[in-house]
Amino acid sequence: MKGTIRFLVLLHVLIGTVECSIEPEEGQCRSDADCTEEECCVGLDRRRFIFSHATTGTCRSLRYQGFSCHVFLSTNPGNSNLHVTYCPCAEGLECRGTSVDKLNASHIIHHDPKCLPKE
């Protein structure tokens, strides 16, 4: 049993190493640097969380003024260079609700968040 687990762990590490050393295919990216200035690298990983460590994504357009957005947009847990779901707002813009309710110091609700000029 221990031998099987060790083998599986070693196999997982080897596959991860090979995956990281291969150049991304055309249309794929590993970070925003692989995309144009108007794009970011988005990893749309739909695997189970335990295996959710996408190493590549696709270049997608940044969010522009008036586009819907996610105030607490995050990066992929397996590759912090990949955005999750979609790109952040373009330069000079920020994601905030068209109205904001501040319940207390740790609970803020952004209603209908959009990319808006920074205040």
C-alpha positions in Angstrom: 0.0 0.0 0.0 2.8 2.5 1.0 4.6 1.5 -2.2 1.6 2.3 -4.3 1.1 5.7 -2.7 4.8 6.6 -3.1 4.6 5.6 -6.8 1.5 7.7 -7.4 3.1 10.7 -5.6 6.2 10.3 -7.7 4.2 9.9 -10.9 2.2 13.1 -10.1 5.4 15.1 -9.5 6.9 13.8 -12.7 3.8 14.7 -14.7 3.8 18.2 -13.1 7.4 18.7 -14.0 7.0 17.7 -17.6 3.8 19.8 -17.8 5.7 22.9 -16.5 8.6 22.4 -18.9 6.5 22.2 -22.1 5.9 25.5 -23.9 2.3 26.5 -24.1 0.6 25.7 -27.4 -0.6 28.5 -29.7 -3.5 30.3 -28.2 -2.5 29.2 -24.7 -0.6 31.2 -22.0 1.1 30.7 -18.6 0.9 34.4 -17.5 -0.2 37.8 -18.6 3.2 38.3 -20.2 2.2 35.7 -22.9 -0.8 37.9 -24.0 -1.2 41.3 -25.6 -1.5 44.5 -23.4 -5.2 44.4 -23.8 -5.5 40.8 -22.5 -4.7 38.6 -19.5 -4.2 34.9 -19.0 -7.3 33.1 -17.8 -7.3 29.5 -16.6 -10.6 27.8 -17.0 -9.9 24.8 -14.9 -13.0 22.7 -14.3 -11.3 19.7 -12.7 -12.0 18.7 -9.1 -10.3 21.0 -6.6 -7.7 18.5 -5.5 -6.4 18.4 -9.1 -7.2 22.1 -9.8 -3.7 23.2 -10.7 -4.0 24.4 -14.3 -0.6 25.4 -15.7 -1.9 27.0 -18.8 -4.9 29.2 -19.8 -6.1 31.3 -22.7 -5.6 35.0 -23.5 -8.8 36.9 -22.9 -9.8 40.5 -23.2 -9.5 42.8 -20.2 -12.7 44.1 -18.7 -13.5 47.7 -20.0 -15.6 50.5 -18.5 -19.2 49.3 -17.9 -18.3 45.6 -18.1 -19.5 43.4 -15.2 -16.7 42.2 -13.0 -16.0 40.4 -9.7 -14.9 42.7 -6.9 -12.8 39.9 -5.2 -11.4 38.4 -8.4 -8.7 35.8 -7.6 -6.0 33.8 -9.2 -5.7 30.1 -9.7 -4.5 28.3 -6.6 -2.1 26.2 -8.6 -0.7 29.0 -10.7 -1.0 32.6 -9.3 -0.2 33.9 -12.9 -3.6 32.6 -14.1 -6.8 34.6 -13.4 -9.9 32.6 -12.6 -13.0 32.9 -14.8 -12.1 36.2 -16.5 -9.7 39.2 -16.6 -9.6 42.1 -14.2 -10.6 45.6 -15.2 -8.3 47.5 -17.6 -5.8 50.0 -16.4 -7.3 53.1 -14.8 -10.5 51.2 -13.9 -11.5 49.4 -10.8 -14.3 46.9 -10.0 -16.8 48.3 -7.6 -20.6 48.1 -7.1 -22.8 50.7 -8.5 -24.0 50.9 -4.9 -22.1 49.6 -1.9 -23.5 48.6 1.5 -21.0 48.5 4.3 -22.5 46.3 7.0 -19.4 46.4 9.2 -15.6 46.4 8.8 -15.5 42.9 7.4 -18.8 42.7 5.5 -19.2 44.9 2.4 -21.8 44.2 -0.3 -21.2 45.5 -3.9 -24.4 45.6 -5.9 -24.2 45.2 -9.7 -20.3 45.5 -9.8 -18.9 47.0 -12.9 -15.5 48.3 -14.1 -15.6 52.0 -13.3 -13.0 54.8 -13.4 -10.9 54.8 -10.2 -11.9 57.3 -7.6 
